[in-house]
Amino acid sequence: MNLAEIFAAQQIGFPILSTLIFLPIALAILVNFLKTDHLARWVALLGALAVLVLALVMTCAFIPGVSHLQFAERIGWISTVGITYHIGVDGISVLFVPLTAFLSVVVILVSWNSVRFLVKPYLAAVLAFEAMVIGVFVTLDLFVFFIFWELMLVPSYFLIKLWGGGPDRQRAGTKYVMYMLSGSAPMLIGIILLGVNYNNVTGGSGATPSYSFDFPTLLSVPIAPGLQTLIFFLLAFGFAVKGPLFPFHTWMPTTLLEGPAGMGVFLVGIKLGVYGFIRFVIPLLPIASARWLWLMVVLGVFASLYGALIAMAQPNLRRLLAFASISHVGLAILGLFSLNQQGIQGGIIMIINLGFVSAGLFMLAAILHERVGSSELSAFGGLARQAPLLGTFFFLFGMAVIGLPITSGFTGEFLILQGAFLLHPAPASVAVLGVVLSAAYLLVYYERAFFGPVTRSIVKTLPDLRSREAVVAAALFLPILWIGVYPAPLLHVTGASVQAVVERVKDAPLTAFRLSKEK
Amino acid sequence: MEIYSSKPLLALLASFLGAILIVAAGKKPNLREGCSIAAGLLQLVIIVSMIPPVLDGGSFHFILSAFLPQVAIAFRVDALALLFAATASFLWIVTTIYSIGYMRLHGEANQTRFYASVALTLTATVGIAFSANLFTLYLFYEALTFSTYPLVTHTGTEEAYAAGKRYIAYHLGTSIAFLLPAIILTYVLSGTFDFRPGGVFPSAANTTVLVILYFAFVAGAAKAALVPFHAWLPAAMVAPVPVSSLLHAVAVVNAGVFLIYRVILHVFGLDLFHRLNLGIATAVLASITVMLASFYALRLDNLKALLAYSTIGQLAYMILGASIPNQNGMTGGLIHLVNHSFSKITLFFAAGSILLASHKTKISELAGLGRFLPWTFAALTIGSLSIIGIPPAAGFVTKYFLAIGSIQAGWLVVFFVLLVSTLLSAAYYLRVIRTAFFGAPQENVSHPISEISYFIIAPMILTAAISILLGILPTLLLPLVRLALR
């Protein structure tokens, strides 16, 4: 797997990825100095839209069909330990940048009216979070990656603690940070081990060490199978907690229930943990990935069943969506660890699908919460009669959760199942049950909440989606429909990079042993 | 001879655009129903125009778009597709005419939604018929479930929603749990989603996996209502009569049977199908369904419920035919797809006519009604005779081929099943006829009961007449059937 690079200066003329990271940071600082909350909202929205436009420009300028790292920038930083500011995107990461930018706009819109106090710090936290997430997606140096990964916790901690909707938000914020830190500590050890291994292989000594944390550089040195397994488990633990992959998922429902609606969009919509597996774990540790794929497949299949089963029993819409997302992460992991073209592409499409779907559903849940005063099923009933637009959009997003044709959920699930069946029919057949259950929990919830008699007086006066909300919902559904009907461009963008990963895993044992023999 | 033509797409567009026009004309009932009939006629003309080239050994192809690499939404029209699509499209027009009478006289609400859903149902049905590969078929198969849901729950009562829930659970549950994985597994084993004459699997494929795969297809085809996936069918009877006639005689149930035929003929291929002894397994499943449905129907008093269980049995005949390892047996099964459609829709039309004219739904209440509703009961009698299999009605042709086929194959148990189920269906259908014509009229018939509308009578008589015509001239269908089975 040889990742050639096209530098940003040649490709587009200016450091576009750095702009995408630092523009939101600048905005986050700027909004604090604005006079009124109203102005701050508009500046934040227009700024987030500018980031989105820039991200879309970047996606359009991206050259599909090659596995090169594009828009790359490389600046030496702490050269004694080999840390560089090295960023760039390839087919695996490029789509997540516009997704993050898009969801940030949605988060700002969703909280337009619902966040009423400390508006400026709230917007600053959202924009800072956006910057860190984009940083995570574009960084190629594992050390810098880790810095963005950890800095993400700061805005999210305050988002949950200060603007959370639940009574227990203080504890939820602490729980979230504790979970994340316990996941990232082993990850850091894993990253350091990668650097140390590089030093050992390239023959650096105590006096002239040659550390590197650079992803393309690390790809070029072999890692002994035993060490691979160790690093695999260290990294996998961190990514599984973030995923969240069963059994490290328990922070998720609490955080979604207690945190602000916008946080839900980010946490469910952006699957950093899953991204970590496909970006770093599988390419860097191909032997361990192939050796332990059975474990990941079992965990993935189990998570897809477990999440769906628990979701069936949830009367609270936010908790239902949390467990639905745990179930879908399981499916995505199953796809990735099928270690073939279809499975990995399906996994990527699945997490992109989750971004749009969860943003849509959390937005609707937030609107319902605002107007009915609860997310509990007992407060709903007959919603569709009162608010037909809301009901229609909920159903459309629900279709993508189930994975029905013409939605992106179908494309993702179809590819994942195809990949999984190519791997082995047994886990694939069990995973199908998770898909069936997703139809069950979603349609049952939909029927109870949206059909039937109206029992509560507040539902009788429920206003339907306002035009602004309907436009956002439609904007979220459009990409779902597009990926569902015509996924070819997306597959073209991701195809070459995914193929490079697949080939690397396929050749892994051979390359590793040949290199170690040469040495 | 392969003809690349947009006709298959145009046939789908006719009904799809029809649905849009129906919604647009929703405020003007006459125009709305006019749109529905016009769309139906257009679709039928397009479909029928493809019959002569296909009879000459050709087939129509059209690729709509590539969905994934190696997966395209594509159409292929052969004889099997035309048999199904032409029947569905023709009966759509007839049902629309019947609906004009029924829906207005019965004062049904949401008629625009009804006509639009029916048009979408036909789009999905013709889409299933014309699918060139399993993937396209799956898309339209799911679309059929969702386009028929508003029809099943049309009345909006609690009972209707309960039936709708069961309907969705059976169809969506089985299609996701069995059909989708079966389709993907087929691709994994064969490297293609396409339907190919003679089957797609390489000879080295693992036989155990193939057997499991076949049963996943059968379970995924819950629309064919084989036991134990039949319970949605009687439940869905809460829908208005035109819906039942379209769902249970034409679109939905036939889609299930069609899927099984496609899988046997063009995914597995007859050689592999019989080499794995799947024919015998299918025959056992179908025979059990026939017997259970027939016995159950005996004790029913509700006319529509009786028709529902009779439908389950009749569908199993078609699948029984597919399982018999010779041309005659398969001809009997496939020709029944058409014969049953015309006969059963006649019976549903008659049941609706009885309901409108006399508000009666139970067989025991029909006593003596024959003399008040001569057209209705004439049609009902013809439909019944056809389903029982008495010449010259169409059902006789089916039974004839099935009987010959089962004897040729030496499957005397199947022959015996045919015999017993024929007697049973005679028992329950003749009971209806006897009560209606020879029963003493109930004394409290205060208002005069009479035939209610030409919109009701004409479609009923037409389908009854065709049921006889197909019995006298089976050669109208046989060339197409033979071609489909080749």
Short mmCIF file of C-alpha atoms in Angstrom, two decimals, chain B residues 35-471:
data_model
loop_
_atom_site.label_atom_id
_atom_site.label_comp_id
_atom_site.label_asym_id
_atom_site.label_seq_id
_atom_site.Cartn_x
_atom_site.Cartn_y
_atom_site.Cartn_z
CA CYS B 35 -57.20 8.81 -15.74
CA SER B 36 -57.02 5.46 -14.02
CA ILE B 37 -58.71 3.63 -16.90
CA ALA B 38 -56.68 5.50 -19.51
CA ALA B 39 -53.44 4.62 -17.74
CA GLY B 40 -54.55 0.99 -17.55
CA LEU B 41 -55.43 0.87 -21.25
CA LEU B 42 -52.13 2.46 -22.21
CA GLN B 43 -50.21 0.01 -20.07
CA LEU B 44 -52.14 -2.95 -21.48
CA VAL B 45 -51.53 -1.83 -25.06
CA ILE B 46 -47.80 -1.53 -24.42
CA ILE B 47 -47.67 -4.94 -22.78
CA VAL B 48 -49.78 -6.66 -25.45
CA SER B 49 -47.66 -5.11 -28.20
CA MET B 50 -44.72 -7.08 -26.82
CA ILE B 51 -46.50 -10.44 -27.09
CA PRO B 52 -46.06 -11.15 -30.84
CA PRO B 53 -42.26 -10.62 -30.89
CA VAL B 54 -41.93 -12.74 -27.77
CA LEU B 55 -44.02 -15.48 -29.37
CA ASP B 56 -41.52 -15.37 -32.22
CA GLY B 57 -38.83 -16.21 -29.72
CA GLY B 58 -37.65 -12.71 -28.89
CA SER B 59 -37.27 -10.90 -25.60
CA PHE B 60 -37.19 -7.23 -24.65
CA HIS B 61 -34.38 -5.65 -22.66
CA PHE B 62 -33.88 -2.35 -21.00
CA ILE B 63 -31.26 -1.13 -18.52
CA LEU B 64 -32.51 1.72 -16.40
CA SER B 65 -29.40 2.49 -14.36
CA ALA B 66 -26.41 0.86 -12.76
CA PHE B 67 -26.93 0.81 -9.00
CA LEU B 68 -23.66 -0.71 -7.90
CA PRO B 69 -20.88 -2.22 -9.99
CA GLN B 70 -22.39 -5.40 -11.47
CA VAL B 71 -25.82 -4.54 -10.09
CA ALA B 72 -28.20 -2.81 -12.46
CA ILE B 73 -31.84 -1.90 -12.33
CA ALA B 74 -32.76 -3.65 -15.54
CA PHE B 75 -35.80 -5.11 -17.28
CA ARG B 76 -36.19 -8.22 -19.36
CA VAL B 77 -39.51 -9.22 -20.83
CA ASP B 78 -40.04 -12.86 -21.71
CA ALA B 79 -43.10 -15.08 -21.96
CA LEU B 80 -43.31 -15.66 -18.20
CA ALA B 81 -43.22 -11.93 -17.55
CA LEU B 82 -45.90 -11.25 -20.15
CA LEU B 83 -48.31 -13.86 -18.77
CA PHE B 84 -48.18 -12.22 -15.37
CA ALA B 85 -48.05 -8.59 -16.47
CA ALA B 86 -50.79 -8.84 -19.10
CA THR B 87 -53.14 -10.57 -16.67
CA ALA B 88 -52.50 -7.98 -13.96
CA SER B 89 -52.80 -5.04 -16.29
CA PHE B 90 -56.02 -6.27 -17.89
CA LEU B 91 -57.63 -6.99 -14.56
CA TRP B 92 -56.60 -3.58 -13.26
CA ILE B 93 -58.83 -1.96 -15.88
CA VAL B 94 -61.70 -4.29 -15.03
CA THR B 95 -61.23 -3.66 -11.32
CA THR B 96 -61.20 0.08 -11.84
CA ILE B 97 -64.55 -0.09 -13.59
CA TYR B 98 -65.89 -2.27 -10.80
CA SER B 99 -64.44 0.12 -8.21
CA ILE B 100 -66.28 3.07 -9.71
CA GLY B 101 -69.51 1.30 -8.83
CA TYR B 102 -68.40 -0.21 -5.58
CA MET B 103 -66.53 2.66 -3.96
CA ARG B 104 -69.23 5.21 -4.75
CA LEU B 105 -72.19 3.04 -3.78
CA HIS B 106 -70.47 1.90 -0.61
CA GLY B 107 -69.58 5.49 0.28
CA GLU B 108 -65.91 4.78 0.86
CA ALA B 109 -63.71 7.67 1.97
CA ASN B 110 -60.26 8.61 0.59
CA GLN B 111 -61.01 7.38 -2.91
CA THR B 112 -58.17 9.36 -4.45
CA ARG B 113 -55.70 7.58 -2.19
CA PHE B 114 -57.32 4.30 -3.20
CA TYR B 115 -56.97 4.82 -6.95
CA ALA B 116 -53.46 6.21 -6.63
CA SER B 117 -52.33 3.29 -4.47
CA VAL B 118 -53.81 0.83 -6.94
CA ALA B 119 -51.89 2.50 -9.77
CA LEU B 120 -48.67 2.29 -7.75
CA THR B 121 -49.44 -1.34 -6.93
CA LEU B 122 -49.67 -2.08 -10.63
CA THR B 123 -46.39 -0.27 -11.24
CA ALA B 124 -44.73 -2.49 -8.67
CA THR B 125 -46.44 -5.61 -10.05
CA VAL B 126 -45.38 -4.98 -13.63
CA GLY B 127 -41.94 -4.08 -12.29
CA ILE B 128 -41.70 -7.49 -10.64
CA ALA B 129 -42.83 -9.18 -13.83
CA PHE B 130 -40.30 -7.32 -15.99
CA SER B 131 -37.30 -7.53 -13.65
CA ALA B 132 -34.18 -8.79 -15.39
CA ASN B 133 -32.42 -9.71 -12.17
CA LEU B 134 -33.06 -10.57 -8.55
CA PHE B 135 -32.00 -7.16 -7.36
CA THR B 136 -34.55 -5.29 -9.46
CA LEU B 137 -37.16 -7.81 -8.46
CA TYR B 138 -36.41 -7.23 -4.78
CA LEU B 139 -36.85 -3.47 -5.17
CA PHE B 140 -40.27 -3.85 -6.74
CA TYR B 141 -41.21 -6.60 -4.33
CA GLU B 142 -40.72 -4.21 -1.40
CA ALA B 143 -42.45 -1.43 -3.31
CA LEU B 144 -45.43 -3.74 -3.73
CA THR B 145 -45.67 -4.23 0.04
CA PHE B 146 -45.67 -0.51 0.71
CA SER B 147 -47.99 0.46 -2.12
CA THR B 148 -50.60 -2.07 -0.97
CA TYR B 149 -50.44 -1.12 2.72
CA PRO B 150 -52.76 1.91 2.34
CA LEU B 151 -55.20 -0.38 0.51
CA VAL B 152 -55.26 -3.00 3.26
CA THR B 153 -55.83 -0.36 5.94
CA HIS B 154 -58.19 1.62 3.71
CA THR B 155 -61.19 1.60 6.04
CA GLY B 156 -59.10 3.06 8.87
CA THR B 157 -60.75 0.92 11.53
CA GLU B 158 -58.85 -0.64 14.41
CA GLU B 159 -59.29 -4.03 12.73
CA ALA B 160 -57.87 -2.66 9.49
CA TYR B 161 -54.77 -1.31 11.22
CA ALA B 162 -54.27 -4.61 13.02
CA ALA B 163 -54.50 -6.39 9.67
CA GLY B 164 -52.12 -3.83 8.16
CA LYS B 165 -49.63 -4.47 10.92
CA ARG B 166 -49.77 -8.20 10.31
CA TYR B 167 -49.50 -7.58 6.57
CA ILE B 168 -46.35 -5.49 6.95
CA ALA B 169 -44.86 -7.86 9.51
CA TYR B 170 -45.29 -10.89 7.24
CA HIS B 171 -44.14 -9.27 4.04
CA LEU B 172 -41.39 -7.01 5.27
CA GLY B 173 -40.23 -9.52 7.88
CA THR B 174 -39.87 -12.38 5.42
CA SER B 175 -38.45 -10.30 2.59
CA ILE B 176 -35.68 -8.84 4.77
CA ALA B 177 -35.04 -12.00 6.73
CA PHE B 178 -35.10 -14.49 3.85
CA LEU B 179 -35.39 -12.95 0.40
CA LEU B 180 -32.65 -10.33 0.72
CA PRO B 181 -30.02 -12.73 2.15
CA ALA B 182 -31.07 -15.35 -0.40
CA ILE B 183 -30.47 -12.87 -3.20
CA ILE B 184 -27.06 -11.89 -1.84
CA LEU B 185 -26.09 -15.50 -1.25
CA THR B 186 -27.07 -16.28 -4.83
CA TYR B 187 -24.69 -13.57 -5.93
CA VAL B 188 -21.92 -14.90 -3.71
CA LEU B 189 -22.36 -18.42 -5.12
CA SER B 190 -22.89 -17.54 -8.76
CA GLY B 191 -21.40 -14.08 -9.27
CA THR B 192 -24.56 -12.71 -10.81
CA PHE B 193 -27.99 -11.38 -9.94
CA ASP B 194 -29.36 -12.03 -13.43
CA PHE B 195 -32.06 -14.48 -14.35
CA ARG B 196 -30.71 -16.98 -16.85
CA PRO B 197 -32.57 -19.78 -18.58
CA GLY B 198 -31.22 -23.00 -17.14
CA GLY B 199 -29.99 -21.44 -13.91
CA VAL B 200 -26.97 -19.52 -12.73
CA PHE B 201 -25.10 -21.77 -10.34
CA PRO B 202 -21.79 -23.40 -11.19
CA SER B 203 -21.89 -27.18 -10.99
CA ALA B 204 -19.40 -27.16 -8.12
CA ALA B 205 -21.72 -25.28 -5.75
CA ASN B 206 -22.27 -26.85 -2.35
CA THR B 207 -25.58 -28.74 -2.47
CA THR B 208 -26.48 -28.20 1.20
CA VAL B 209 -26.11 -24.46 0.82
CA LEU B 210 -28.21 -24.58 -2.36
CA VAL B 211 -31.01 -26.43 -0.58
CA ILE B 212 -31.00 -23.91 2.27
CA LEU B 213 -30.92 -21.13 -0.31
CA TYR B 214 -33.98 -22.51 -2.08
CA PHE B 215 -35.99 -22.62 1.12
CA ALA B 216 -34.90 -19.08 1.94
CA PHE B 217 -36.39 -18.05 -1.41
CA VAL B 218 -39.62 -19.91 -0.69
CA ALA B 219 -39.87 -18.35 2.77
CA GLY B 220 -39.06 -14.97 1.29
CA ALA B 221 -41.95 -15.34 -1.13
CA ALA B 222 -44.54 -14.95 1.65
CA LYS B 223 -46.82 -13.30 -0.90
CA ALA B 224 -47.46 -16.78 -2.28
CA ALA B 225 -49.02 -17.60 1.12
CA LEU B 226 -47.60 -21.09 1.51
CA VAL B 227 -48.11 -22.52 5.01
CA PRO B 228 -46.74 -21.26 7.46
CA PHE B 229 -46.58 -17.81 5.84
CA HIS B 230 -50.26 -17.62 4.94
CA ALA B 231 -51.88 -15.82 7.89
CA TRP B 232 -51.60 -12.36 6.37
CA LEU B 233 -53.99 -13.28 3.59
CA PRO B 234 -57.23 -13.90 5.53
CA ALA B 235 -56.39 -10.96 7.82
CA ALA B 236 -56.08 -8.61 4.87
CA MET B 237 -59.70 -9.41 3.95
CA VAL B 238 -60.87 -6.46 6.05
CA ALA B 239 -60.06 -4.29 3.04
CA PRO B 240 -62.83 -3.19 0.65
CA VAL B 241 -63.84 -5.75 -2.00
CA PRO B 242 -61.99 -4.20 -4.98
CA VAL B 243 -58.80 -4.28 -2.91
CA SER B 244 -59.28 -7.91 -2.03
CA SER B 245 -59.91 -8.78 -5.64
CA LEU B 246 -56.79 -7.01 -6.79
CA LEU B 247 -54.58 -8.20 -3.95
CA HIS B 248 -55.78 -11.75 -3.66
CA ALA B 249 -56.52 -12.60 -7.22
CA VAL B 250 -54.07 -10.55 -9.22
CA ALA B 251 -51.19 -8.51 -7.93
CA VAL B 252 -49.81 -9.57 -4.60
CA VAL B 253 -50.38 -13.30 -4.47
CA ASN B 254 -49.38 -13.82 -8.07
CA ALA B 255 -46.18 -11.87 -7.39
CA GLY B 256 -45.24 -14.48 -4.81
CA VAL B 257 -45.97 -17.37 -7.16
CA PHE B 258 -44.19 -15.60 -9.99
CA LEU B 259 -41.11 -15.20 -7.82
CA ILE B 260 -41.05 -18.92 -7.09
CA TYR B 261 -41.36 -19.73 -10.81
CA ARG B 262 -38.54 -17.31 -11.64
CA VAL B 263 -36.34 -18.87 -8.98
CA ILE B 264 -37.04 -22.43 -10.12
CA LEU B 265 -36.70 -21.73 -13.84
CA HIS B 266 -34.11 -18.98 -14.07
CA VAL B 267 -32.04 -19.10 -10.89
CA PHE B 268 -31.81 -22.79 -10.12
CA GLY B 269 -32.82 -24.19 -13.48
CA LEU B 270 -34.99 -27.28 -13.77
CA ASP B 271 -32.07 -29.72 -13.92
CA LEU B 272 -30.50 -28.59 -10.67
CA PHE B 273 -33.92 -28.12 -9.08
CA HIS B 274 -34.86 -31.74 -9.58
CA ARG B 275 -31.36 -33.09 -9.00
CA LEU B 276 -31.49 -31.65 -5.48
CA ASN B 277 -34.94 -33.24 -4.99
CA LEU B 278 -36.34 -29.79 -4.37
CA GLY B 279 -39.35 -30.66 -6.52
CA ILE B 280 -40.47 -33.30 -4.05
CA ALA B 281 -39.90 -30.97 -1.10
CA THR B 282 -41.89 -28.24 -2.79
CA ALA B 283 -44.67 -30.68 -3.64
CA VAL B 284 -44.91 -31.73 0.00
CA LEU B 285 -45.10 -28.13 1.17
CA ALA B 286 -47.70 -27.25 -1.44
CA SER B 287 -49.76 -30.39 -0.77
CA ILE B 288 -49.89 -29.63 2.95
CA THR B 289 -51.01 -26.10 2.16
CA VAL B 290 -53.70 -27.33 -0.25
CA MET B 291 -55.12 -29.80 2.25
CA LEU B 292 -55.04 -27.49 5.28
CA ALA B 293 -56.62 -24.62 3.39
CA SER B 294 -59.35 -26.85 1.95
CA PHE B 295 -60.27 -28.37 5.27
CA TYR B 296 -60.23 -25.02 6.98
CA ALA B 297 -62.44 -23.46 4.34
CA LEU B 298 -65.09 -26.12 4.90
CA ARG B 299 -66.18 -24.71 8.23
CA LEU B 300 -66.23 -21.03 7.29
CA ASP B 301 -69.46 -19.10 7.03
CA ASN B 302 -68.08 -15.72 5.96
CA LEU B 303 -67.97 -15.60 2.17
CA LYS B 304 -64.86 -13.44 1.91
CA ALA B 305 -62.99 -15.55 4.44
CA LEU B 306 -63.93 -18.62 2.44
CA LEU B 307 -62.54 -17.00 -0.68
CA ALA B 308 -59.35 -16.14 1.21
CA TYR B 309 -58.70 -19.71 2.27
CA SER B 310 -59.64 -20.97 -1.14
CA THR B 311 -57.04 -18.60 -2.55
CA ILE B 312 -54.36 -20.05 -0.28
CA GLY B 313 -55.22 -23.50 -1.63
CA GLN B 314 -55.28 -22.35 -5.26
CA LEU B 315 -51.91 -20.63 -4.98
CA ALA B 316 -50.51 -23.87 -3.65
CA TYR B 317 -51.80 -25.57 -6.86
CA MET B 318 -49.66 -23.26 -8.92
CA ILE B 319 -46.61 -24.08 -6.82
CA LEU B 320 -47.51 -27.77 -6.88
CA GLY B 321 -47.47 -27.53 -10.67
CA ALA B 322 -44.02 -25.96 -10.60
CA SER B 323 -42.71 -28.87 -8.55
CA ILE B 324 -43.84 -31.62 -10.93
CA PRO B 325 -40.90 -32.75 -13.08
CA ASN B 326 -42.57 -32.67 -16.47
CA GLN B 327 -44.02 -30.21 -18.96
CA ASN B 328 -47.64 -31.09 -18.30
CA GLY B 329 -47.43 -30.50 -14.57
CA MET B 330 -45.68 -27.18 -14.94
CA THR B 331 -48.09 -26.11 -17.66
CA GLY B 332 -50.96 -26.81 -15.30
CA GLY B 333 -49.38 -24.73 -12.55
CA LEU B 334 -48.48 -21.77 -14.69
CA ILE B 335 -51.71 -21.65 -16.66
CA HIS B 336 -53.50 -21.59 -13.32
CA LEU B 337 -51.87 -18.24 -12.57
CA VAL B 338 -54.07 -16.80 -15.29
CA ASN B 339 -57.09 -19.06 -14.87
CA HIS B 340 -57.27 -18.50 -11.14
CA SER B 341 -56.96 -14.75 -11.53
CA PHE B 342 -60.01 -14.52 -13.74
CA SER B 343 -62.08 -17.02 -11.77
CA LYS B 344 -61.23 -15.70 -8.33
CA ILE B 345 -61.73 -12.08 -9.26
CA THR B 346 -65.20 -13.04 -10.53
CA LEU B 347 -65.96 -14.54 -7.13
CA PHE B 348 -64.72 -11.45 -5.28
CA PHE B 349 -66.74 -9.20 -7.56
CA ALA B 350 -69.81 -11.32 -6.82
CA ALA B 351 -69.18 -11.17 -3.08
CA GLY B 352 -68.97 -7.38 -3.33
CA SER B 353 -72.14 -7.24 -5.35
CA ILE B 354 -73.96 -9.31 -2.74
CA LEU B 355 -72.67 -7.04 0.02
CA LEU B 356 -73.84 -3.90 -1.78
CA ALA B 357 -77.24 -5.27 -2.75
CA SER B 358 -78.17 -7.08 0.45
CA HIS B 359 -75.55 -6.16 3.08
CA LYS B 360 -74.96 -9.85 3.62
CA THR B 361 -71.52 -11.32 4.22
CA LYS B 362 -72.34 -14.77 5.57
CA ILE B 363 -73.09 -17.78 3.45
CA SER B 364 -75.95 -18.86 5.70
CA GLU B 365 -77.70 -15.54 5.05
CA LEU B 366 -77.64 -15.94 1.29
CA ALA B 367 -80.63 -18.27 1.23
CA GLY B 368 -82.78 -17.62 -1.77
CA LEU B 369 -80.89 -14.58 -2.94
CA GLY B 370 -80.18 -16.25 -6.27
CA ARG B 371 -83.53 -15.28 -7.68
CA PHE B 372 -83.08 -11.61 -6.74
CA LEU B 373 -79.54 -11.26 -8.01
CA PRO B 374 -79.44 -13.49 -11.10
CA TRP B 375 -76.36 -11.92 -12.75
CA THR B 376 -74.35 -11.93 -9.56
CA PHE B 377 -75.08 -15.53 -8.76
CA ALA B 378 -74.61 -16.63 -12.34
CA ALA B 379 -71.13 -15.16 -12.17
CA LEU B 380 -70.54 -16.66 -8.76
CA THR B 381 -71.56 -20.07 -10.09
CA ILE B 382 -69.22 -19.84 -13.07
CA GLY B 383 -66.36 -18.72 -10.85
CA SER B 384 -67.04 -21.55 -8.40
CA LEU B 385 -67.21 -24.17 -11.11
CA SER B 386 -63.93 -22.95 -12.49
CA ILE B 387 -62.21 -23.10 -9.12
CA ILE B 388 -63.59 -26.58 -8.50
CA GLY B 389 -62.36 -27.58 -11.94
CA ILE B 390 -65.50 -28.52 -13.79
CA PRO B 391 -65.51 -28.21 -17.60
CA PRO B 392 -65.93 -26.07 -19.54
CA ALA B 393 -64.60 -23.56 -17.07
CA ALA B 394 -60.92 -22.58 -17.05
CA GLY B 395 -60.10 -24.40 -13.82
CA PHE B 396 -60.67 -27.70 -15.58
CA VAL B 397 -57.70 -27.07 -17.86
CA THR B 398 -55.50 -26.58 -14.81
CA LYS B 399 -56.69 -29.74 -13.12
CA TYR B 400 -56.33 -31.69 -16.35
CA PHE B 401 -52.69 -30.76 -16.83
CA LEU B 402 -51.87 -31.20 -13.15
CA ALA B 403 -53.48 -34.64 -13.06
CA ILE B 404 -51.74 -35.80 -16.23
CA GLY B 405 -48.45 -34.39 -15.00
CA SER B 406 -48.63 -36.03 -11.59
CA ILE B 407 -49.51 -39.43 -13.11
CA GLN B 408 -46.71 -39.16 -15.68
CA ALA B 409 -44.29 -38.40 -12.89
CA GLY B 410 -45.63 -41.30 -10.89
CA TRP B 411 -46.53 -38.98 -8.04
CA LEU B 412 -49.76 -40.68 -7.07
CA VAL B 413 -49.86 -38.96 -3.71
CA VAL B 414 -50.05 -35.63 -5.49
CA PHE B 415 -52.80 -37.01 -7.71
CA PHE B 416 -54.64 -38.07 -4.58
CA VAL B 417 -54.22 -34.61 -3.06
CA LEU B 418 -55.70 -33.11 -6.22
CA LEU B 419 -58.64 -35.45 -6.03
CA VAL B 420 -59.43 -34.86 -2.38
CA SER B 421 -58.99 -31.11 -2.55
CA THR B 422 -61.24 -30.98 -5.60
CA LEU B 423 -63.94 -32.79 -3.67
CA LEU B 424 -63.46 -30.48 -0.71
CA SER B 425 -63.63 -27.36 -2.83
CA ALA B 426 -66.73 -28.75 -4.49
CA ALA B 427 -68.20 -29.21 -1.02
CA TYR B 428 -67.64 -25.67 0.10
CA TYR B 429 -68.43 -23.89 -3.13
CA LEU B 430 -71.52 -25.91 -3.98
CA ARG B 431 -72.80 -25.13 -0.49
CA VAL B 432 -72.82 -21.45 -1.44
CA ILE B 433 -74.59 -22.09 -4.71
CA ARG B 434 -77.12 -24.44 -3.19
CA THR B 435 -77.98 -22.00 -0.40
CA ALA B 436 -78.38 -19.13 -2.81
CA PHE B 437 -80.53 -20.87 -5.39
CA PHE B 438 -82.42 -23.50 -3.44
CA GLY B 439 -82.51 -22.12 0.11
CA ALA B 440 -85.79 -20.64 1.34
CA PRO B 441 -85.64 -16.84 1.34
CA GLN B 442 -85.51 -15.33 4.80
CA GLU B 443 -88.84 -13.86 5.76
CA ASN B 444 -87.66 -10.52 7.00
CA VAL B 445 -86.55 -9.33 3.57
CA SER B 446 -88.50 -6.10 3.73
CA HIS B 447 -86.84 -4.02 1.03
CA PRO B 448 -86.59 -5.50 -2.43
CA ILE B 449 -83.13 -6.79 -3.27
CA SER B 450 -82.01 -6.35 -6.87
CA GLU B 451 -78.90 -5.97 -8.99
CA ILE B 452 -77.44 -2.66 -8.06
CA SER B 453 -75.39 -1.17 -10.91
CA TYR B 454 -74.04 -1.89 -14.36
CA PHE B 455 -70.60 -0.88 -13.11
CA ILE B 456 -70.82 -3.92 -10.87
CA ILE B 457 -72.49 -6.36 -13.27
CA ALA B 458 -70.44 -5.68 -16.39
CA PRO B 459 -66.96 -6.39 -15.01
CA MET B 460 -68.30 -9.48 -13.25
CA ILE B 461 -69.88 -10.89 -16.36
CA LEU B 462 -66.78 -10.08 -18.39
CA THR B 463 -64.41 -11.96 -16.09
CA ALA B 464 -66.88 -14.85 -15.80
CA ALA B 465 -67.09 -15.03 -19.61
CA ILE B 466 -63.32 -15.05 -19.89
CA SER B 467 -63.20 -17.84 -17.31
CA ILE B 468 -65.34 -19.91 -19.65
CA LEU B 469 -63.45 -18.80 -22.74
CA LEU B 470 -60.12 -19.88 -21.25
CA GLY B 471 -61.70 -23.23 -20.46
#
